[in-house]
Amino acid sequence: MGSLLRLLGAVITVLAALGYSLVKNLEERTRIKKCKSVCDFLSECKMQVEYHALPLCDILDSCSPLLMAGFIESAKREGLGFAVDKWKDVLLDGDEEREMLFDFAESFGRGYADAEVRRCTECIERLKKHTETLENGAKTECKTRLTVTLCVSLMAVLFFA
Amino acid sequence: MRAVKYLPQRISCALNETSEKSGVHLSEISEIRLRRGMQISLSLDRVNMRVPYVCSDADMEYVTDKLCRGSVYAYEHHLREGYIPAEGGMRVAVNTAVRYTDGRMRREHIPVSIVFRIPIHTEGQSERLARLINSERGGMLIFSPPAVGKTTVLRDLVITLSGGIYSMRVAVIDCREEIDDGRLPETCLADIISGCERADGMEWALRTLSPQIIAVDELSERDTFAVCKAARCGVPVIATLHAGGFEEALSCAAIRDAFSDGAFSYLVHLMRKRGAPPEFEVRRFAEGGWVAC
C-alpha cells in the first residue's frame, strides 16, 4: 500500500510538472499568435490608408467579423483608441505590446495619409521585432522548462521511490 | 440642429445658453463659426452674435475628428480644397494653416477655423424659376452675395424640375457634395455627379447621361466654355454665381459671352430677408437687350 502511494505521488508530481510546462508553452504561443494577428490587422490598415485612403470604419468593415468581433464593433462605435483600451486584455497578452498598440491606436486617424502610413509602419516594425524576441525567448524557455521539468520529475521519482 | 452632433458637449451647452439668453432658436442660425483661441460666433443671415466660449486646440481637433469620422487622412483632398462634406447637405468650411517643410507646402491638420453653414429649406419656393425654364427652355444664371441661399435655391430647383409635373432628366454637377443632401425625394429624376471638376462633370453628363438640364453650383470663369458647349448640344445649364448685383455679375467677359452665345437666357438676382422666403429679380437676355420677367 505504501509503495503504491509513493508511486502515485511520483506520477502526480511528474504530471504536474509536465502540465505546468505545457500550459506555459501554450501561453507563450498564444501570446505570439496574438501579436502576429495584430500585426496583420495593422498591415491591412496601412495598405488601405496608403492605397485607398479608406476611413477607419470602412477598414473595420472589411475585416473578418470572426476575428476580434467585439473589438471591431467597439472601434466602429467608440473609436480605435477606446476599443483598444477596452479590449486590450483580449487582443494581446503582454503589457509591452498592449502599450505599443494603445499608443498607436490613440492617435490613429488624426494625421494625413503619409504620416499615418509612417506610424503604421513604425508600429508594425516594433511589434514584429517584439514578436521575434518573444519567439526566440519562447524557444529557449521551452527547452529550459522541459529540462527542468524532467529533472524535477526524476528527483521526485527518486525521492518517492 | 444637425451641426450639434459634430460639436463637443461643452460647446453645445454654450450654444444652448446663448440661444436661451438671446431668445434666438438654434434652428434659425445659418452659420456657426469656430476659431482656434477665439470666441465662437453665430450668424443669422447678416447679423452676427458672439458665444462666450473660446475654442481650444482640443475642441478644433475633436470637431475635425468627428467630421472626418476619425480618419483625417481620408478627407485630405477635401481639406486641401478647404471643406469637409457633412451629412444633410451641410457645408463645412475648414481653414487650415499652411506651412513649408523641405520646400513642400503642407497643411496642418488642426484647422484655424471651422464654419458650419446650415442649409435652409425652401421647398417649392423656386417654382417661379422652374416655370420660366419650362416655358421657354434656356439656361439660367442665379447670382447673389455669399450666404444668401443660392445652393439651397438650386437644390430646390433641381427637385422641382426633376420631379412632379416637370419630370425632367437633370444632371447635377455636385462638386462639393452640397446639393445632394441625402434627402432628395425618391421620385427625382436627377443624376448626381460628385467629386469632379465642374467642366469635367458637364462633359461627362453630356456624353453619358443624356440630360435635359444640367445644374451646377458656383460657376467660375473657366467653366463657361463647358456651359456654352452644353448649350450648343441643346442642353440648358442652370448655374449659380457669386455677385452683388447685375453689373457685377456681367462684369466678367466670359459670362457676358455666355449670354451673347445663347448659353444663358435668364439672369436671376436672389434676395432674401431674415425669416422670409427668397425673392427673385429675373431678367431675360433677348435680341441683344435685357427684359425684366
Coordinates of C-alpha atoms in Angstrom, one line a residue, chain B:
Chain B
M1 CA -29.7 71.2 -35.3
R2 CA -27.6 68.8 -37.3
A3 CA -24.3 70.6 -36.6
V4 CA -24.5 69.8 -32.8
K5 CA -23.6 66.2 -33.3
Y6 CA -20.1 67.3 -34.5
L7 CA -19.5 69.6 -31.5
P8 CA -18.1 68.7 -28.1
Q9 CA -20.7 68.8 -25.3
R10 CA -19.3 71.9 -23.7
I11 CA -19.7 73.9 -27.0
S12 CA -23.3 72.6 -27.4
C13 CA -24.1 73.8 -23.8
A14 CA -22.6 77.2 -24.6
L15 CA -24.7 77.4 -27.8
N16 CA -27.8 76.5 -25.9
E17 CA -27.1 79.1 -23.1
T18 CA -26.6 81.8 -25.7
S19 CA -29.7 80.7 -27.5
E20 CA -31.8 80.9 -24.3
K21 CA -30.3 84.3 -23.3
S22 CA -30.8 85.9 -26.7
G23 CA -34.2 84.3 -27.5
V24 CA -32.9 83.1 -30.9
H25 CA -33.8 79.5 -31.6
L26 CA -30.8 77.3 -32.8
S27 CA -32.8 76.3 -35.8
E28 CA -32.8 79.9 -37.1
I29 CA -29.0 80.0 -37.2
S30 CA -27.4 79.9 -40.6
E31 CA -23.7 79.7 -39.6
I32 CA -21.6 78.6 -36.7
R33 CA -18.1 79.8 -36.7
L34 CA -15.4 78.2 -34.5
R35 CA -12.0 79.8 -34.4
R36 CA -8.9 78.5 -32.6
G37 CA -8.2 80.6 -29.5
M38 CA -11.2 82.9 -30.2
Q39 CA -14.9 83.1 -29.3
I40 CA -17.5 81.2 -31.3
S41 CA -19.8 83.3 -33.4
L42 CA -23.3 82.6 -34.8
S43 CA -24.8 84.2 -37.8
L44 CA -28.5 84.8 -38.5
D45 CA -28.5 86.0 -42.1
R46 CA -26.3 89.1 -41.8
V47 CA -26.4 89.5 -38.1
N48 CA -23.5 88.1 -36.1
M49 CA -23.6 87.1 -32.4
R50 CA -20.8 86.0 -30.0
V51 CA -20.9 83.0 -27.8
P52 CA -18.8 83.4 -24.7
Y53 CA -16.7 80.3 -25.3
V54 CA -13.1 80.3 -26.5
C55 CA -12.3 77.3 -28.8
S56 CA -9.2 75.4 -27.7
D57 CA -6.9 73.2 -29.9
A58 CA -8.6 70.1 -28.4
D59 CA -12.1 71.4 -29.5
M60 CA -10.9 72.0 -33.0
E61 CA -9.3 68.6 -33.1
Y62 CA -12.4 67.0 -31.7
V63 CA -14.7 68.6 -34.4
T64 CA -12.3 67.8 -37.2
D65 CA -12.1 64.2 -36.0
K66 CA -15.9 63.9 -35.9
L67 CA -16.3 65.5 -39.3
C68 CA -13.7 63.1 -40.8
R69 CA -15.2 60.1 -39.0
G70 CA -12.0 59.5 -37.1
S71 CA -9.9 59.4 -40.3
V72 CA -8.5 62.8 -41.3
Y73 CA -6.3 61.1 -44.0
A74 CA -9.4 60.0 -45.8
Y75 CA -10.5 63.7 -46.2
E76 CA -7.1 65.0 -47.1
H77 CA -8.1 66.2 -50.6
H78 CA -11.2 67.8 -49.2
L79 CA -9.2 69.6 -46.6
R80 CA -6.8 70.9 -49.3
E81 CA -9.9 72.3 -51.0
G82 CA -11.0 73.9 -47.7
Y83 CA -14.1 71.9 -46.9
I84 CA -15.4 68.7 -45.5
P85 CA -18.7 67.2 -46.8
A86 CA -21.1 66.7 -43.9
E87 CA -24.4 64.9 -43.6
G88 CA -27.6 66.6 -44.7
G89 CA -26.1 68.9 -47.3
M90 CA -24.5 71.0 -44.6
R91 CA -21.4 72.8 -45.8
V92 CA -18.4 72.8 -43.5
A93 CA -15.6 75.2 -44.5
V94 CA -12.3 74.2 -42.9
N95 CA -9.5 76.7 -42.9
T96 CA -6.1 75.1 -42.1
A97 CA -2.8 76.9 -41.8
V98 CA -0.1 76.2 -44.4
R99 CA 3.5 75.5 -43.5
Y100 CA 6.5 74.6 -45.6
T101 CA 8.6 71.5 -44.9
D102 CA 11.6 70.6 -47.1
G103 CA 10.3 73.0 -49.7
R104 CA 6.9 71.3 -49.8
M105 CA 3.7 73.0 -48.9
R106 CA 1.8 71.2 -46.2
R107 CA -1.5 72.0 -44.5
E108 CA -1.7 71.4 -40.7
H109 CA -4.5 69.0 -39.8
I110 CA -5.8 71.1 -36.9
P111 CA -7.9 73.9 -38.5
V112 CA -7.6 77.6 -37.6
S113 CA -11.3 78.0 -38.2
I114 CA -14.3 75.8 -39.0
V115 CA -17.5 77.2 -40.3
F116 CA -20.8 75.2 -40.3
R117 CA -23.1 76.6 -43.0
I118 CA -26.5 75.2 -42.3
P119 CA -28.9 74.9 -45.2
I120 CA -32.3 76.5 -45.1
H121 CA -35.2 74.6 -46.5
T122 CA -37.1 76.3 -49.2
E123 CA -39.3 73.6 -50.7
G124 CA -41.3 74.7 -53.6
Q125 CA -40.1 78.3 -53.4
S126 CA -38.3 78.1 -56.8
E127 CA -41.5 77.2 -58.7
R128 CA -41.5 80.5 -60.5
L129 CA -38.0 79.8 -61.9
A130 CA -39.0 76.3 -62.9
R131 CA -42.0 77.7 -64.8
L132 CA -39.7 80.1 -66.7
I133 CA -37.3 77.4 -67.7
N134 CA -40.1 75.0 -68.7
S135 CA -42.0 77.7 -70.7
E136 CA -39.0 78.8 -72.8
R137 CA -36.1 76.4 -72.5
G138 CA -32.9 78.3 -71.8
G139 CA -30.0 78.5 -69.4
M140 CA -30.3 80.3 -66.1
L141 CA -27.7 82.0 -64.0
I142 CA -28.7 82.7 -60.4
F143 CA -26.5 85.2 -58.5
S144 CA -26.3 86.7 -55.0
P145 CA -23.6 87.6 -52.5
P146 CA -22.4 84.7 -50.3
A147 CA -24.7 83.1 -47.7
V148 CA -28.0 84.2 -49.3
G149 CA -29.0 80.7 -50.3
K150 CA -28.0 80.1 -53.9
T151 CA -27.2 76.4 -53.3
T152 CA -30.5 76.0 -51.4
V153 CA -32.5 77.5 -54.3
L154 CA -30.5 75.4 -56.8
R155 CA -31.3 72.3 -54.8
D156 CA -35.0 73.2 -54.7
L157 CA -35.0 73.9 -58.4
V158 CA -33.4 70.5 -59.2
I159 CA -36.1 68.8 -57.0
T160 CA -38.9 70.8 -58.7
L161 CA -37.7 70.3 -62.3
S162 CA -36.8 66.6 -61.9
G163 CA -40.0 65.7 -60.1
G164 CA -43.7 66.4 -60.1
I165 CA -45.2 67.9 -63.2
Y166 CA -42.0 68.7 -65.0
S167 CA -40.2 65.3 -64.6
M168 CA -37.1 66.3 -66.5
R169 CA -33.8 64.4 -66.5
V170 CA -31.5 66.7 -64.6
A171 CA -27.7 66.1 -64.3
V172 CA -26.4 67.7 -61.1
I173 CA -22.7 68.5 -61.0
D174 CA -22.3 68.4 -57.3
C175 CA -18.5 69.1 -56.9
R176 CA -18.6 69.7 -53.2
E177 CA -21.4 67.2 -52.3
E178 CA -23.7 70.0 -51.2
I179 CA -26.7 69.7 -53.4
D180 CA -27.4 66.0 -52.7
D181 CA -28.0 66.3 -49.0
G182 CA -29.3 62.7 -48.8
R183 CA -32.9 64.0 -48.7
L184 CA -33.7 64.3 -52.4
P185 CA -37.1 62.7 -53.0
E186 CA -37.1 59.2 -54.4
T187 CA -39.2 60.4 -57.3
C188 CA -36.5 62.8 -58.5
L189 CA -35.1 62.1 -62.0
A190 CA -31.8 63.7 -61.0
D191 CA -28.4 62.1 -61.7
I192 CA -25.7 63.4 -59.3
I193 CA -22.1 63.6 -60.4
S194 CA -19.9 64.5 -57.4
G195 CA -16.2 64.8 -56.6
C196 CA -15.1 66.1 -60.0
E197 CA -14.4 69.5 -61.6
R198 CA -17.4 71.3 -62.9
A199 CA -16.3 71.4 -66.6
D200 CA -15.4 67.7 -66.5
G201 CA -18.7 66.9 -64.8
M202 CA -20.7 68.7 -67.5
E203 CA -18.7 67.0 -70.3
W204 CA -19.3 63.6 -68.6
A205 CA -23.0 64.3 -68.2
L206 CA -23.4 65.3 -71.8
R207 CA -21.6 62.2 -73.1
T208 CA -23.2 59.6 -70.8
L209 CA -26.4 60.8 -69.1
S210 CA -28.4 62.4 -71.9
P211 CA -29.7 65.1 -69.6
Q212 CA -32.5 67.6 -70.4
I213 CA -31.0 70.1 -68.0
I214 CA -27.6 70.4 -66.2
A215 CA -27.4 72.1 -62.8
V216 CA -24.1 73.3 -61.5
D217 CA -23.2 75.3 -58.4
E218 CA -20.7 78.2 -58.1
L219 CA -19.8 78.6 -61.7
S220 CA -16.4 80.1 -62.4
E221 CA -15.0 81.9 -65.4
R222 CA -13.1 78.8 -66.7
D223 CA -16.3 76.7 -66.6
T224 CA -18.2 78.9 -69.1
F225 CA -16.7 77.1 -72.0
A226 CA -18.4 73.8 -70.9
V227 CA -21.7 75.7 -70.3
C228 CA -21.5 77.0 -73.9
K229 CA -20.7 73.6 -75.2
A230 CA -23.7 72.1 -73.3
A231 CA -26.0 74.8 -74.7
R232 CA -24.8 74.1 -78.3
C233 CA -25.7 70.4 -77.7
G234 CA -29.2 71.6 -76.7
V235 CA -28.9 71.1 -73.0
P236 CA -29.5 74.3 -71.0
V237 CA -27.5 74.9 -67.8
I238 CA -28.7 76.2 -64.5
A239 CA -25.8 77.7 -62.6
T240 CA -25.1 79.9 -59.6
L241 CA -22.6 82.7 -59.3
H242 CA -21.2 85.0 -56.5
A243 CA -22.1 88.6 -57.4
G244 CA -23.6 91.6 -55.6
G245 CA -25.7 92.9 -58.5
F246 CA -26.5 92.7 -62.2
E247 CA -23.5 94.8 -63.1
E248 CA -21.1 92.8 -61.1
A249 CA -22.5 89.5 -62.5
L250 CA -22.0 90.8 -66.0
S251 CA -18.6 92.4 -65.3
C252 CA -16.9 89.1 -66.3
A253 CA -16.3 88.9 -70.1
A254 CA -16.8 85.1 -70.1
I255 CA -20.3 85.4 -68.5
R256 CA -21.2 88.2 -71.0
D257 CA -20.1 86.0 -73.8
A258 CA -22.1 83.0 -72.5
F259 CA -25.2 85.2 -72.6
S260 CA -24.5 86.5 -76.2
D261 CA -23.8 82.9 -77.3
G262 CA -27.2 82.0 -76.0
A263 CA -25.8 79.6 -73.3
F264 CA -27.8 81.5 -70.7
S265 CA -31.2 83.2 -71.2
Y266 CA -32.1 84.2 -67.7
L267 CA -30.1 86.2 -65.1
V268 CA -31.7 85.9 -61.7
H269 CA -30.8 88.1 -58.7
L270 CA -31.6 86.2 -55.5
M271 CA -32.5 88.2 -52.4
R272 CA -33.6 87.1 -49.0
K273 CA -34.6 88.9 -45.9
R274 CA -34.4 87.3 -42.5
G275 CA -37.1 84.6 -42.0
A276 CA -38.7 85.5 -45.3
P277 CA -38.8 83.3 -48.4
P278 CA -36.4 84.1 -51.2
E279 CA -37.2 86.8 -53.7
F280 CA -36.1 86.7 -57.4
E281 CA -35.5 89.6 -59.7
V282 CA -35.4 88.0 -63.2
R283 CA -34.1 89.5 -66.4
R284 CA -34.1 87.8 -69.8
F285 CA -31.5 88.3 -72.5
A286 CA -33.2 88.6 -75.8
E287 CA -32.1 90.2 -79.1
G288 CA -29.1 91.8 -77.5
G289 CA -31.0 93.5 -74.7
W290 CA -32.3 92.8 -71.2
V291 CA -36.0 92.4 -70.5
A292 CA -37.4 92.1 -66.9
C293 CA -39.5 89.0 -66.4

